[in-house]
XYZ file of N, CA, C and O in Angstrom:
412
model
N 0.832 -1.188 0.000
C 0.000 0.000 0.000
C 0.876 1.250 0.000
O 2.101 1.170 0.144
N 0.231 2.371 -0.138
C 0.952 3.635 -0.175
C 1.594 3.948 1.165
O 2.721 4.455 1.221
N 0.897 3.630 2.243
C 1.443 3.905 3.576
C 2.692 3.067 3.835
O 3.674 3.558 4.388
N 2.666 1.817 3.441
C 3.834 0.947 3.636
C 5.015 1.425 2.798
O 6.161 1.422 3.260
N 4.745 1.844 1.563
C 5.819 2.350 0.710
C 6.399 3.641 1.282
O 7.622 3.840 1.290
N 5.544 4.507 1.783
C 6.019 5.748 2.398
C 6.818 5.481 3.664
O 7.831 6.129 3.918
N 6.359 4.521 4.443
C 7.095 4.160 5.657
C 8.460 3.578 5.338
O 9.454 3.883 6.002
N 8.515 2.732 4.316
C 9.797 2.156 3.907
C 10.750 3.205 3.379
O 11.950 3.192 3.684
N 10.235 4.133 2.588
C 11.071 5.212 2.056
C 11.557 6.123 3.185
O 12.715 6.555 3.194
N 10.691 6.389 4.148
C 11.079 7.222 5.286
C 12.148 6.534 6.129
O 13.117 7.170 6.555
N 11.987 5.234 6.351
C 12.981 4.483 7.113
C 14.327 4.483 6.396
O 15.372 4.697 7.012
N 14.310 4.276 5.089
C 15.541 4.301 4.305
C 16.215 5.668 4.378
O 17.430 5.767 4.575
N 15.436 6.721 4.275
C 15.999 8.073 4.329
C 16.595 8.368 5.701
O 17.707 8.893 5.804
N 15.885 8.016 6.761
C 16.383 8.287 8.108
C 17.628 7.466 8.429
O 18.579 7.978 9.027
N 17.643 6.209 8.055
C 18.815 5.385 8.331
C 20.024 5.829 7.518
O 21.146 5.820 8.012
N 19.803 6.239 6.259
C 20.938 6.714 5.461
C 21.491 8.014 6.044
O 22.705 8.231 6.056
N 20.627 8.873 6.554
C 21.102 10.085 7.217
C 21.887 9.752 8.476
O 22.968 10.284 8.707
N 21.350 8.858 9.286
C 21.964 8.521 10.567
C 23.286 7.792 10.413
O 24.246 8.068 11.123
N 23.353 6.876 9.471
C 24.526 6.014 9.355
C 25.583 6.590 8.419
O 26.778 6.444 8.669
N 25.183 7.258 7.355
C 26.132 7.660 6.323
C 26.341 9.172 6.239
O 27.465 9.653 6.380
N 25.286 9.922 6.013
C 25.446 11.332 5.656
C 25.789 12.225 6.833
O 26.622 13.132 6.689
N 25.184 12.028 8.006
C 25.532 12.870 9.154
C 26.961 12.640 9.632
O 27.675 13.613 9.901
N 27.431 11.376 9.761
C 28.850 11.212 10.110
C 29.796 11.815 9.074
O 30.803 12.427 9.439
N 29.474 11.661 7.785
C 30.313 12.254 6.743
C 30.355 13.769 6.889
O 31.430 14.379 6.827
N 29.215 14.384 7.112
C 29.175 15.840 7.267
C 29.936 16.290 8.511
O 30.660 17.297 8.474
N 29.810 15.555 9.605
C 30.512 15.937 10.834
C 32.024 15.819 10.668
O 32.774 16.705 11.099
N 32.464 14.728 10.064
C 33.904 14.546 9.863
C 34.450 15.607 8.908
O 35.502 16.209 9.159
N 33.746 15.851 7.808
C 34.197 16.855 6.840
C 34.216 18.249 7.464
O 35.148 19.031 7.228
N 33.205 18.575 8.267
C 33.179 19.882 8.916
C 34.326 20.020 9.901
O 34.975 21.073 9.978
N 34.606 18.967 10.651
C 35.726 18.998 11.587
C 37.050 19.205 10.841
O 37.883 20.029 11.244
N 37.237 18.473 9.748
C 38.461 18.641 8.956
C 38.550 20.028 8.347
O 39.627 20.633 8.301
N 37.443 20.537 7.877
C 37.439 21.869 7.255
C 37.789 22.945 8.273
O 38.546 23.862 7.989
N 37.248 22.823 9.464
C 37.499 23.853 10.480
C 38.886 23.753 11.083
O 39.461 24.764 11.471
N 39.404 22.528 11.216
C 40.719 22.391 11.854
C 41.868 22.605 10.870
O 42.921 23.098 11.257
N 41.671 22.221 9.610
C 42.771 22.336 8.649
C 42.577 23.468 7.652
O 43.538 23.877 7.013
N 41.347 23.941 7.476
C 41.098 25.036 6.558
C 41.082 24.642 5.089
O 41.249 25.495 4.227
N 40.895 23.363 4.792
C 40.864 22.913 3.400
C 39.500 23.206 2.790
O 38.544 23.537 3.488
N 39.415 23.074 1.475
C 38.150 23.321 0.793
C 37.141 22.219 1.125
O 37.504 21.162 1.650
N 35.896 22.475 0.795
C 34.832 21.516 1.096
C 35.060 20.199 0.368
O 34.955 19.119 0.968
N 35.388 20.260 -0.916
C 35.579 19.027 -1.670
C 36.773 18.233 -1.142
O 36.733 17.005 -1.073
N 37.826 18.928 -0.762
C 38.997 18.252 -0.198
C 38.669 17.647 1.170
O 39.109 16.549 1.496
N 37.872 18.362 1.972
C 37.479 17.852 3.290
C 36.628 16.600 3.160
O 36.788 15.651 3.932
N 35.745 16.568 2.178
C 34.914 15.374 1.957
C 35.800 14.217 1.524
O 35.614 13.078 1.971
N 36.776 14.478 0.675
C 37.700 13.419 0.263
C 38.537 12.898 1.417
O 38.768 11.702 1.547
N 38.994 13.810 2.279
C 39.780 13.408 3.439
C 38.929 12.702 4.485
O 39.454 11.976 5.331
N 37.619 12.913 4.440
C 36.720 12.293 5.412
C 36.400 10.837 5.063
O 35.827 10.128 5.888
N 36.794 10.376 3.878
C 36.459 9.009 3.467
C 37.076 7.934 4.370
O 36.358 7.026 4.793
N 38.370 7.990 4.701
C 38.908 6.936 5.584
C 38.266 6.899 6.976
O 37.903 5.812 7.443
N 38.065 8.049 7.655
C 37.363 7.964 8.941
C 35.919 7.478 8.795
O 35.403 6.782 9.667
N 35.276 7.828 7.682
C 33.916 7.352 7.463
C 33.899 5.841 7.272
O 33.013 5.157 7.794
N 34.863 5.309 6.548
C 34.943 3.853 6.395
C 35.210 3.176 7.738
O 34.654 2.107 8.017
N 36.019 3.790 8.583
C 36.257 3.251 9.927
C 34.968 3.277 10.741
O 34.652 2.318 11.462
N 34.198 4.353 10.627
C 32.900 4.445 11.312
C 31.944 3.370 10.805
O 31.273 2.719 11.604
N 31.872 3.171 9.499
C 30.978 2.148 8.950
C 31.391 0.751 9.413
O 30.534 -0.089 9.713
N 32.685 0.490 9.487
C 33.159 -0.799 9.980
C 32.792 -0.980 11.457
O 32.306 -2.035 11.863
N 33.010 0.069 12.261
C 32.646 -0.008 13.684
C 31.144 -0.175 13.852
O 30.678 -0.942 14.702
N 30.367 0.515 13.026
C 28.908 0.400 13.074
C 28.476 -1.018 12.720
O 27.564 -1.572 13.337
N 29.138 -1.624 11.751
C 28.831 -3.001 11.363
C 29.195 -3.974 12.471
O 28.445 -4.887 12.797
N 30.365 -3.774 13.075
C 30.863 -4.709 14.091
C 30.134 -4.592 15.422
O 30.170 -5.526 16.210
N 29.469 -3.466 15.693
C 28.825 -3.283 16.986
C 27.659 -4.250 17.192
O 27.325 -4.600 18.313
N 27.076 -4.748 16.127
C 25.948 -5.645 16.248
C 26.321 -7.104 16.335
O 25.452 -7.961 16.555
N 27.594 -7.440 16.196
C 28.012 -8.841 16.199
C 27.698 -9.595 17.493
O 27.280 -10.741 17.431
N 27.896 -9.007 18.674
C 27.643 -9.780 19.889
C 26.163 -10.025 20.175
O 25.828 -10.819 21.040
N 25.283 -9.348 19.488
C 23.859 -9.447 19.784
C 23.173 -10.389 18.806
O 23.464 -10.376 17.612
N 22.230 -11.175 19.292
C 21.545 -12.121 18.402
C 20.635 -11.403 17.407
O 20.008 -10.403 17.736
N 20.612 -11.920 16.201
C 19.767 -11.375 15.136
C 18.941 -12.519 14.580
O 19.441 -13.631 14.418
N 17.687 -12.257 14.310
C 16.827 -13.277 13.717
C 17.225 -13.429 12.252
O 16.769 -12.690 11.387
N 18.117 -14.388 11.983
C 18.647 -14.563 10.632
C 17.595 -15.031 9.639
O 17.719 -14.783 8.454
N 16.567 -15.700 10.093
C 15.561 -16.194 9.157
C 14.842 -15.040 8.471
O 14.534 -15.097 7.291
N 14.596 -13.956 9.199
C 13.943 -12.795 8.598
C 14.872 -12.087 7.628
O 14.443 -11.575 6.602
N 16.156 -12.067 7.947
C 17.123 -11.382 7.091
C 17.370 -12.182 5.823
O 17.398 -11.632 4.723
N 17.542 -13.489 5.938
C 17.855 -14.326 4.778
C 16.664 -14.417 3.832
O 16.825 -14.430 2.617
N 15.451 -14.450 4.380
C 14.262 -14.626 3.546
C 13.907 -13.370 2.758
O 13.151 -13.443 1.797
N 14.449 -12.223 3.147
C 14.083 -10.981 2.469
C 15.107 -10.628 1.398
O 16.142 -11.257 1.277
N 14.784 -9.594 0.626
C 15.728 -9.134 -0.390
C 16.882 -8.390 0.275
O 16.871 -8.138 1.479
N 17.871 -8.047 -0.487
C 19.098 -7.484 0.095
C 18.862 -6.114 0.735
O 19.447 -5.823 1.776
N 18.022 -5.269 0.144
C 17.772 -3.955 0.725
C 17.067 -4.099 2.068
O 17.398 -3.425 3.037
N 16.122 -4.995 2.150
C 15.435 -5.240 3.418
C 16.392 -5.763 4.463
O 16.301 -5.398 5.633
N 17.296 -6.635 4.063
C 18.264 -7.185 5.003
C 19.176 -6.080 5.532
O 19.441 -6.019 6.738
N 19.639 -5.221 4.652
C 20.507 -4.120 5.075
C 19.746 -3.176 6.005
O 20.281 -2.747 7.040
N 18.516 -2.850 5.667
C 17.718 -1.979 6.526
C 17.497 -2.620 7.896
O 17.582 -1.954 8.931
N 17.205 -3.910 7.906
C 16.978 -4.635 9.159
C 18.230 -4.596 10.037
O 18.151 -4.302 11.237
N 19.383 -4.877 9.456
C 20.626 -4.877 10.221
C 21.005 -3.473 10.691
O 21.474 -3.286 11.818
N 20.805 -2.460 9.844
C 21.096 -1.077 10.240
C 20.181 -0.634 11.373
O 20.624 0.027 12.316
N 18.916 -1.001 11.291
C 17.969 -0.632 12.335
C 18.338 -1.291 13.658
O 18.263 -0.661 14.721
N 18.760 -2.563 13.612
C 19.209 -3.236 14.832
C 20.400 -2.518 15.450
O 20.443 -2.286 16.657
N 21.371 -2.171 14.633
C 22.576 -1.534 15.151
C 22.301 -0.110 15.637
O 22.852 0.326 16.644
N 21.451 0.615 14.953
C 21.075 1.955 15.413
C 20.328 1.870 16.737
O 20.510 2.723 17.618
N 19.522 0.843 16.907
C 18.829 0.641 18.174
C 19.782 0.352 19.312
O 19.598 0.838 20.433
N 20.822 -0.425 19.043
C 21.822 -0.730 20.066
C 22.508 0.554 20.521
O 22.661 0.811 21.718
N 22.901 1.381 19.567
C 23.558 2.645 19.904
C 22.592 3.557 20.656
O 22.956 4.186 21.651
N 21.349 3.625 20.205
C 20.352 4.482 20.852
C 20.079 4.081 22.288
O 20.000 4.929 23.176
N 19.951 2.786 22.535
C 19.708 2.316 23.906
C 20.921 2.587 24.781
O 20.785 3.010 25.936
N 22.125 2.379 24.244
C 23.335 2.626 25.031
C 23.479 4.108 25.377
O 23.788 4.459 26.520
N 23.233 4.977 24.421
C 23.348 6.418 24.675
C 22.270 6.861 25.683
O 22.553 7.645 26.602
N 21.065 6.340 25.559
C 20.008 6.676 26.500
C 20.360 6.221 27.915
O 20.136 6.943 28.896
N 20.931 5.021 28.047
C 21.317 4.529 29.364
C 22.422 5.364 29.968
O 22.383 5.694 31.163
N 23.405 5.749 29.165
C 24.492 6.573 29.695
C 23.987 7.944 30.100
O 24.344 8.473 31.157
N 23.111 8.529 29.301
C 22.603 9.867 29.614
C 21.682 9.871 30.834
O 21.575 10.875 31.535
N 21.015 8.744 31.085
C 20.126 8.696 32.249
C 20.889 8.372 33.520
O 20.330 8.441 34.611
N 22.142 7.974 33.395
C 22.956 7.701 34.561
C 22.899 6.270 35.032
O 23.428 5.932 36.084
N 22.267 5.384 34.274
C 22.172 3.993 34.700
C 23.049 3.073 33.863
O 22.966 1.872 33.993
N 23.854 3.626 32.941
C 24.625 2.790 32.036
C 26.039 2.571 32.447
O 26.674 3.128 33.228
């Protein structure tokens, strides 16, 4: 239905912002402000730290159980969204626990 398609598109947009574009922008802005390089050069220099972030983001979900049957049975985009959502949830719960003082 239209609502399901809109929800899926919204989830994809939010996860891509959270996992890829916001870290890239933060790293590039930090490099631009500390070194004074141009925007395009800062984005290029931000690629290795971004790859390190993506690797750390991928590895953070390894110790936690994942329902593999749901991931394997779906298409690749659904599997990636499912895994990203799990890992974003892990980070969100950890940050919430630390900020509340119980973590």
